[in-house]
Amino acid sequence: MQRTTELFKSEVFFQNDLHLLVNRYSENFHAPFHAHEFIEYCYVAEGRGFHHLENEIFPVRKGMLFVIPVGAPHVFRPASSDTLGNRLIVYNCLFDMQMVEQLNIVLQEPSIREHLATLGSSSSSYFSVSDRGGSIERLMLNLYHEMSVSGMGSKTMLYTLLSQLIIAVYRQKYGEDDKSTMDMADFTQVIQYLEHNLSEKITLAELARISQWSSRHLQRMFHKHTGQSFGTYLKNLRMHKSCELLRTSGHKINMIAELVGYRDIDSFNAVFKKIVGQTPIAYRKLYRS
């Protein structure tokens, strides 16, 4: 049975000269399956649910962004009807080809111009990217804020932010060299997370969940950028921090062990002696004599 598709027209959504709309929408079971006369970037900000897109159904979660070209029918649905406990929040950035014509003054690369032209001609397929580092979410939130406040310079800021969003998504989808750069930037955040949370019990599985990489890919990143496995790097990082605290603080050794993630003092002493070559007491005496 053919599914009924409602057409969303541009004049209903763009009631200003910007030809742009950014909204925050709590998805429900009432919105119709629809296509539209404009391009749409949909960012999943909260919750879980499903994206019915043409003839496919995709489970969705926070951090997923879908690029919907002109004419592609779709609708989001929350995971359940419990709207209080299981809300699915999506930020939508809508713009039409008149906005694209204005952006082409700023967008210098022919490949990006062609990409937008294809999205606006019904000859392109939808696609999605994952926002691992939070950069896409920040752009979408800033777009929503500027759209809402409409203050001094907001129009210029909206052009700028939309250009940045288009480029960031394009790079993640198509740019191999840029993907490597983005991976390195995201991996730096992983290292910073370790440094700031040494007192916690950190596992590879938990780090994979936070970074939204698989455990296997995360291990590859550690070998590539540190020359060590995750476990070895974390152990060495903890011992490096231990040495710093032994030299510069008056904390007792059992407190230092806890601060770097060891709950058992014997295990801490054994690892410290194996890596540093002497006990924590002997190491501290070198800097207190």
mmCIF file of C-alpha atoms in Angstrom:
data_model
loop_
_atom_site.group_PDB
_atom_site.id
_atom_site.type_symbol
_atom_site.label_atom_id
_atom_site.label_comp_id
_atom_site.label_asym_id
_atom_site.label_seq_id
_atom_site.Cartn_x
_atom_site.Cartn_y
_atom_site.Cartn_z
ATOM 1 C CA MET A 1 0.000 0.000 0.000
ATOM 2 C CA GLN A 2 1.384 3.384 -1.029
ATOM 3 C CA ARG A 3 2.077 5.670 1.918
ATOM 4 C CA THR A 4 0.437 9.115 1.776
ATOM 5 C CA THR A 5 3.008 11.909 1.623
ATOM 6 C CA GLU A 6 2.186 15.508 2.468
ATOM 7 C CA LEU A 7 4.129 18.264 0.698
ATOM 8 C CA PHE A 8 5.495 21.087 2.890
ATOM 9 C CA LYS A 9 5.642 24.271 0.810
ATOM 10 C CA SER A 10 8.318 26.947 1.138
ATOM 11 C CA GLU A 11 5.945 29.899 1.538
ATOM 12 C CA VAL A 12 4.488 28.385 4.729
ATOM 13 C CA PHE A 13 7.865 28.153 6.454
ATOM 14 C CA PHE A 14 9.801 31.160 5.126
ATOM 15 C CA GLN A 15 7.833 34.235 6.019
ATOM 16 C CA ASN A 16 10.808 36.616 5.956
ATOM 17 C CA ASP A 17 13.495 37.549 3.447
ATOM 18 C CA LEU A 18 16.018 35.083 4.904
ATOM 19 C CA HIS A 19 14.589 31.930 3.299
ATOM 20 C CA LEU A 20 15.822 30.183 6.444
ATOM 21 C CA LEU A 21 14.121 28.665 9.486
ATOM 22 C CA VAL A 22 15.695 26.938 12.483
ATOM 23 C CA ASN A 23 13.420 25.340 15.064
ATOM 24 C CA ARG A 24 13.483 22.941 18.011
ATOM 25 C CA TYR A 25 10.812 20.288 17.829
ATOM 26 C CA SER A 26 9.626 17.602 20.245
ATOM 27 C CA GLU A 27 8.710 14.760 17.903
ATOM 28 C CA ASN A 28 5.368 12.984 18.262
ATOM 29 C CA PHE A 29 3.081 10.530 16.491
ATOM 30 C CA HIS A 30 0.947 13.236 14.861
ATOM 31 C CA ALA A 31 3.343 14.835 12.354
ATOM 32 C CA PRO A 32 2.607 13.525 8.851
ATOM 33 C CA PHE A 33 4.976 11.629 6.606
ATOM 34 C CA HIS A 34 6.104 14.498 4.386
ATOM 35 C CA ALA A 35 8.425 15.832 1.707
ATOM 36 C CA HIS A 36 9.340 19.484 1.219
ATOM 37 C CA GLU A 37 10.339 22.073 -1.345
ATOM 38 C CA PHE A 38 13.477 23.009 0.615
ATOM 39 C CA ILE A 39 16.641 21.426 2.024
ATOM 40 C CA GLU A 40 16.590 20.293 5.651
ATOM 41 C CA TYR A 41 19.369 19.498 8.140
ATOM 42 C CA CYS A 42 17.909 17.570 11.108
ATOM 43 C CA TYR A 43 19.993 17.197 14.292
ATOM 44 C CA VAL A 44 18.936 14.759 17.041
ATOM 45 C CA ALA A 45 19.613 16.615 20.305
ATOM 46 C CA GLU A 46 17.874 14.483 22.931
ATOM 47 C CA GLY A 47 16.329 11.063 23.343
ATOM 48 C CA ARG A 48 15.926 8.103 21.048
ATOM 49 C CA GLY A 49 13.452 7.109 18.396
ATOM 50 C CA PHE A 50 13.136 6.265 14.727
ATOM 51 C CA HIS A 51 13.533 8.153 11.471
ATOM 52 C CA HIS A 52 11.226 6.946 8.698
ATOM 53 C CA LEU A 53 13.077 8.056 5.570
ATOM 54 C CA GLU A 54 11.768 7.105 2.147
ATOM 55 C CA ASN A 55 11.436 3.305 2.430
ATOM 56 C CA GLU A 56 13.865 2.879 5.338
ATOM 57 C CA ILE A 57 13.567 3.115 9.125
ATOM 58 C CA PHE A 58 16.650 4.214 11.095
ATOM 59 C CA PRO A 59 17.021 4.037 14.902
ATOM 60 C CA VAL A 60 18.224 7.487 16.007
ATOM 61 C CA ARG A 61 20.017 8.861 19.068
ATOM 62 C CA LYS A 62 21.661 12.080 20.193
ATOM 63 C CA GLY A 63 24.450 13.280 17.888
ATOM 64 C CA MET A 64 23.006 12.066 14.573
ATOM 65 C CA LEU A 65 22.444 14.602 11.800
ATOM 66 C CA PHE A 66 20.426 13.844 8.662
ATOM 67 C CA VAL A 67 20.622 15.864 5.458
ATOM 68 C CA ILE A 68 17.283 15.693 3.631
ATOM 69 C CA PRO A 69 17.212 16.899 -0.008
ATOM 70 C CA VAL A 70 14.220 18.428 -1.736
ATOM 71 C CA GLY A 71 11.496 15.841 -2.338
ATOM 72 C CA ALA A 72 12.735 13.113 0.030
ATOM 73 C CA PRO A 73 9.799 11.993 2.235
ATOM 74 C CA HIS A 74 10.467 11.394 5.920
ATOM 75 C CA VAL A 75 9.201 11.751 9.499
ATOM 76 C CA PHE A 76 10.663 11.229 12.995
ATOM 77 C CA ARG A 77 8.897 9.175 15.653
ATOM 78 C CA PRO A 78 9.804 8.913 19.365
ATOM 79 C CA ALA A 79 10.640 5.517 20.846
ATOM 80 C CA SER A 80 7.392 5.503 22.876
ATOM 81 C CA SER A 81 4.300 7.561 23.593
ATOM 82 C CA ASP A 82 5.643 8.476 27.051
ATOM 83 C CA THR A 83 6.384 12.095 26.168
ATOM 84 C CA LEU A 84 7.639 12.983 29.648
ATOM 85 C CA GLY A 85 10.290 10.294 29.987
ATOM 86 C CA ASN A 86 11.222 9.563 26.384
ATOM 87 C CA ARG A 87 11.125 12.835 24.450
ATOM 88 C CA LEU A 88 12.813 12.904 21.074
ATOM 89 C CA ILE A 89 14.100 16.453 20.448
ATOM 90 C CA VAL A 90 15.233 17.401 16.946
ATOM 91 C CA TYR A 91 16.652 20.725 15.738
ATOM 92 C CA ASN A 92 15.658 21.451 12.138
ATOM 93 C CA CYS A 93 17.493 23.861 9.856
ATOM 94 C CA LEU A 94 15.443 24.568 6.718
ATOM 95 C CA PHE A 95 16.574 26.661 3.757
ATOM 96 C CA ASP A 96 15.597 26.902 0.119
ATOM 97 C CA MET A 97 17.436 27.521 -3.132
ATOM 98 C CA GLN A 98 17.118 31.300 -2.796
ATOM 99 C CA MET A 99 19.225 31.036 0.348
ATOM 100 C CA VAL A 100 21.659 28.767 -1.542
ATOM 101 C CA GLU A 101 22.053 31.464 -4.216
ATOM 102 C CA GLN A 102 22.971 33.963 -1.499
ATOM 103 C CA LEU A 103 25.398 31.530 0.147
ATOM 104 C CA ASN A 104 27.155 30.915 -3.179
ATOM 105 C CA ILE A 105 28.652 34.394 -2.835
ATOM 106 C CA VAL A 106 30.506 33.112 0.257
ATOM 107 C CA LEU A 107 31.057 29.474 -0.694
ATOM 108 C CA GLN A 108 34.062 29.529 -3.011
ATOM 109 C CA GLU A 109 34.582 25.811 -3.625
ATOM 110 C CA PRO A 110 32.738 24.531 -6.731
ATOM 111 C CA SER A 111 32.324 21.091 -5.127
ATOM 112 C CA ILE A 112 30.296 22.508 -2.226
ATOM 113 C CA ARG A 113 28.193 24.637 -4.587
ATOM 114 C CA GLU A 114 27.484 21.579 -6.710
ATOM 115 C CA HIS A 115 26.625 19.600 -3.583
ATOM 116 C CA LEU A 116 23.976 22.160 -2.558
ATOM 117 C CA ALA A 117 22.621 22.399 -6.090
ATOM 118 C CA THR A 118 22.189 18.628 -6.135
ATOM 119 C CA LEU A 119 20.365 18.679 -2.771
ATOM 120 C CA GLY A 120 17.967 21.220 -4.224
ATOM 121 C CA SER A 121 17.207 19.395 -7.465
ATOM 122 C CA SER A 122 15.576 16.182 -6.184
ATOM 123 C CA SER A 123 18.443 14.206 -7.744
ATOM 124 C CA SER A 124 20.355 13.662 -4.501
ATOM 125 C CA SER A 125 20.004 10.989 -1.835
ATOM 126 C CA TYR A 126 19.697 11.696 1.868
ATOM 127 C CA PHE A 127 22.673 10.937 4.108
ATOM 128 C CA SER A 128 23.651 11.197 7.762
ATOM 129 C CA VAL A 129 26.774 11.979 9.786
ATOM 130 C CA SER A 130 27.611 11.514 13.453
ATOM 131 C CA ASP A 131 28.597 14.503 15.584
ATOM 132 C CA ARG A 132 31.399 12.956 17.646
ATOM 133 C CA GLY A 133 33.093 16.130 18.842
ATOM 134 C CA GLY A 134 30.010 18.280 19.427
ATOM 135 C CA SER A 135 30.902 20.854 16.747
ATOM 136 C CA ILE A 136 27.711 20.272 14.755
ATOM 137 C CA GLU A 137 25.555 20.559 17.864
ATOM 138 C CA ARG A 138 27.200 23.878 18.786
ATOM 139 C CA LEU A 139 26.539 25.260 15.301
ATOM 140 C CA MET A 140 22.919 24.131 15.386
ATOM 141 C CA LEU A 141 22.337 25.618 18.859
ATOM 142 C CA ASN A 142 23.919 28.906 17.774
ATOM 143 C CA LEU A 143 21.732 28.970 14.669
ATOM 144 C CA TYR A 144 18.643 28.385 16.815
ATOM 145 C CA HIS A 145 19.687 31.137 19.235
ATOM 146 C CA GLU A 146 20.297 33.702 16.479
ATOM 147 C CA MET A 147 17.021 32.754 14.830
ATOM 148 C CA SER A 148 15.200 33.249 18.138
ATOM 149 C CA VAL A 149 16.677 36.545 19.371
ATOM 150 C CA SER A 150 16.909 38.415 16.046
ATOM 151 C CA GLY A 151 19.286 41.024 17.460
ATOM 152 C CA MET A 152 21.903 43.322 15.990
ATOM 153 C CA GLY A 153 23.884 41.465 13.319
ATOM 154 C CA SER A 154 21.744 38.315 13.566
ATOM 155 C CA LYS A 155 21.142 38.125 9.815
ATOM 156 C CA THR A 156 24.870 38.208 9.044
ATOM 157 C CA MET A 157 25.532 35.718 11.843
ATOM 158 C CA LEU A 158 22.894 33.349 10.461
ATOM 159 C CA TYR A 159 24.539 33.398 7.013
ATOM 160 C CA THR A 160 27.906 32.709 8.651
ATOM 161 C CA LEU A 161 26.674 29.890 10.905
ATOM 162 C CA LEU A 162 24.725 28.210 8.097
ATOM 163 C CA SER A 163 27.825 28.299 5.865
ATOM 164 C CA GLN A 164 29.867 26.748 8.676
ATOM 165 C CA LEU A 165 27.259 24.025 9.215
ATOM 166 C CA ILE A 166 27.166 23.134 5.515
ATOM 167 C CA ILE A 167 30.970 23.006 5.310
ATOM 168 C CA ALA A 168 31.378 21.006 8.546
ATOM 169 C CA VAL A 169 28.875 18.371 7.383
ATOM 170 C CA TYR A 170 30.347 18.278 3.869
ATOM 171 C CA ARG A 171 33.856 17.768 5.258
ATOM 172 C CA GLN A 172 32.735 14.946 7.496
ATOM 173 C CA LYS A 173 30.886 13.234 4.667
ATOM 174 C CA TYR A 174 33.332 13.696 1.792
ATOM 175 C CA GLY A 175 36.698 15.013 2.959
ATOM 176 C CA GLU A 176 39.191 12.219 3.681
ATOM 177 C CA ASP A 177 41.994 14.557 4.747
ATOM 178 C CA ASP A 178 39.584 16.632 6.809
ATOM 179 C CA LYS A 179 38.232 13.479 8.401
ATOM 180 C CA SER A 180 41.741 12.632 9.588
ATOM 181 C CA THR A 181 42.057 16.127 11.055
ATOM 182 C CA MET A 182 38.679 15.824 12.758
ATOM 183 C CA ASP A 183 39.601 12.390 14.133
ATOM 184 C CA MET A 184 42.750 13.872 15.654
ATOM 185 C CA ALA A 185 40.767 16.723 17.195
ATOM 186 C CA ASP A 186 38.275 14.260 18.652
ATOM 187 C CA PHE A 187 41.075 12.020 19.940
ATOM 188 C CA THR A 188 42.622 15.030 21.701
ATOM 189 C CA GLN A 189 39.330 15.398 23.558
ATOM 190 C CA VAL A 190 39.539 11.727 24.555
ATOM 191 C CA ILE A 191 43.004 12.320 26.031
ATOM 192 C CA GLN A 192 41.755 15.407 27.877
ATOM 193 C CA TYR A 193 38.887 13.359 29.289
ATOM 194 C CA LEU A 194 41.365 10.813 30.651
ATOM 195 C CA GLU A 195 43.526 13.524 32.205
ATOM 196 C CA HIS A 196 40.539 15.121 33.950
ATOM 197 C CA ASN A 197 39.014 11.854 35.212
ATOM 198 C CA LEU A 198 41.986 9.796 36.406
ATOM 199 C CA SER A 199 40.361 9.189 39.795
ATOM 200 C CA GLU A 200 37.449 7.368 38.132
ATOM 201 C CA LYS A 201 37.255 3.783 36.968
ATOM 202 C CA ILE A 202 37.795 4.223 33.227
ATOM 203 C CA THR A 203 37.235 1.325 30.834
ATOM 204 C CA LEU A 204 37.708 1.122 27.085
ATOM 205 C CA ALA A 205 33.996 0.356 26.709
ATOM 206 C CA GLU A 206 33.018 3.486 28.654
ATOM 207 C CA LEU A 207 35.446 5.619 26.659
ATOM 208 C CA ALA A 208 34.040 4.179 23.429
ATOM 209 C CA ARG A 209 30.528 5.138 24.551
ATOM 210 C CA ILE A 210 31.591 8.713 25.352
ATOM 211 C CA SER A 211 33.601 9.195 22.135
ATOM 212 C CA GLN A 212 30.998 7.366 19.977
ATOM 213 C CA TRP A 213 33.802 5.316 18.412
ATOM 214 C CA SER A 214 33.915 1.546 18.521
ATOM 215 C CA SER A 215 36.352 -0.018 20.998
ATOM 216 C CA ARG A 216 38.373 -1.395 18.095
ATOM 217 C CA HIS A 217 38.664 2.003 16.392
ATOM 218 C CA LEU A 218 39.579 3.631 19.706
ATOM 219 C CA GLN A 219 42.391 1.116 20.220
ATOM 220 C CA ARG A 220 43.660 1.876 16.701
ATOM 221 C CA MET A 221 43.661 5.593 17.532
ATOM 222 C CA PHE A 222 45.717 4.987 20.694
ATOM 223 C CA HIS A 223 48.285 2.930 18.776
ATOM 224 C CA LYS A 224 48.386 5.482 15.961
ATOM 225 C CA HIS A 225 48.769 8.619 18.081
ATOM 226 C CA THR A 226 50.546 7.353 21.215
ATOM 227 C CA GLY A 227 52.282 4.140 20.124
ATOM 228 C CA GLN A 228 50.626 2.384 23.074
ATOM 229 C CA SER A 229 47.480 0.426 23.793
ATOM 230 C CA PHE A 230 44.688 2.118 25.753
ATOM 231 C CA GLY A 231 45.527 0.140 28.905
ATOM 232 C CA THR A 232 49.254 0.905 28.738
ATOM 233 C CA TYR A 233 48.672 4.601 28.019
ATOM 234 C CA LEU A 234 46.228 4.949 30.924
ATOM 235 C CA LYS A 235 48.592 3.173 33.312
ATOM 236 C CA ASN A 236 51.511 5.386 32.284
ATOM 237 C CA LEU A 237 49.348 8.501 32.548
ATOM 238 C CA ARG A 238 48.361 7.534 36.085
ATOM 239 C CA MET A 239 51.962 6.956 37.077
ATOM 240 C CA HIS A 240 53.028 10.284 35.537
ATOM 241 C CA LYS A 241 50.354 12.074 37.578
ATOM 242 C CA SER A 242 51.412 10.134 40.679
ATOM 243 C CA CYS A 243 55.000 11.328 40.283
ATOM 244 C CA GLU A 244 53.802 14.914 39.918
ATOM 245 C CA LEU A 245 51.713 14.677 43.107
ATOM 246 C CA LEU A 246 54.551 13.010 45.035
ATOM 247 C CA ARG A 247 56.872 15.862 44.082
ATOM 248 C CA THR A 248 54.525 18.802 44.530
ATOM 249 C CA SER A 249 51.887 17.913 47.136
ATOM 250 C CA GLY A 250 51.758 16.857 50.748
ATOM 251 C CA HIS A 251 49.095 14.215 50.159
ATOM 252 C CA LYS A 252 49.581 10.841 51.781
ATOM 253 C CA ILE A 253 50.457 8.053 49.367
ATOM 254 C CA ASN A 254 47.119 6.262 49.791
ATOM 255 C CA MET A 255 45.357 9.525 48.894
ATOM 256 C CA ILE A 256 47.530 9.924 45.778
ATOM 257 C CA ALA A 257 46.674 6.360 44.791
ATOM 258 C CA GLU A 258 42.964 7.198 44.991
ATOM 259 C CA LEU A 259 43.428 10.445 43.066
ATOM 260 C CA VAL A 260 44.869 8.513 40.122
ATOM 261 C CA GLY A 261 42.272 5.733 40.171
ATOM 262 C CA TYR A 262 43.707 3.031 42.447
ATOM 263 C CA ARG A 263 41.541 1.812 45.317
ATOM 264 C CA ASP A 264 44.044 -0.824 46.413
ATOM 265 C CA ILE A 265 47.322 0.577 47.761
ATOM 266 C CA ASP A 266 49.249 -2.663 47.180
ATOM 267 C CA SER A 267 48.325 -2.643 43.486
ATOM 268 C CA PHE A 268 49.337 1.003 43.223
ATOM 269 C CA ASN A 269 52.715 0.364 44.871
ATOM 270 C CA ALA A 270 53.402 -2.659 42.647
ATOM 271 C CA VAL A 271 52.575 -0.807 39.405
ATOM 272 C CA PHE A 272 54.504 2.294 40.483
ATOM 273 C CA LYS A 273 57.650 0.303 41.298
ATOM 274 C CA LYS A 274 57.438 -1.651 38.042
ATOM 275 C CA ILE A 275 57.141 1.475 35.874
ATOM 276 C CA VAL A 276 59.162 4.050 37.842
ATOM 277 C CA GLY A 277 61.769 1.643 39.213
ATOM 278 C CA GLN A 278 61.320 2.438 42.918
ATOM 279 C CA THR A 279 58.585 2.678 45.529
ATOM 280 C CA PRO A 280 56.489 5.827 45.930
ATOM 281 C CA ILE A 281 58.134 6.486 49.329
ATOM 282 C CA ALA A 282 61.632 6.252 47.840
ATOM 283 C CA TYR A 283 60.628 8.467 44.902
ATOM 284 C CA ARG A 284 59.229 11.150 47.214
ATOM 285 C CA LYS A 285 62.390 11.115 49.366
ATOM 286 C CA LEU A 286 64.454 12.079 46.315
ATOM 287 C CA TYR A 287 62.562 15.397 46.188
ATOM 288 C CA ARG A 288 62.239 15.989 49.939
ATOM 289 C CA SER A 289 65.842 15.461 50.983
#
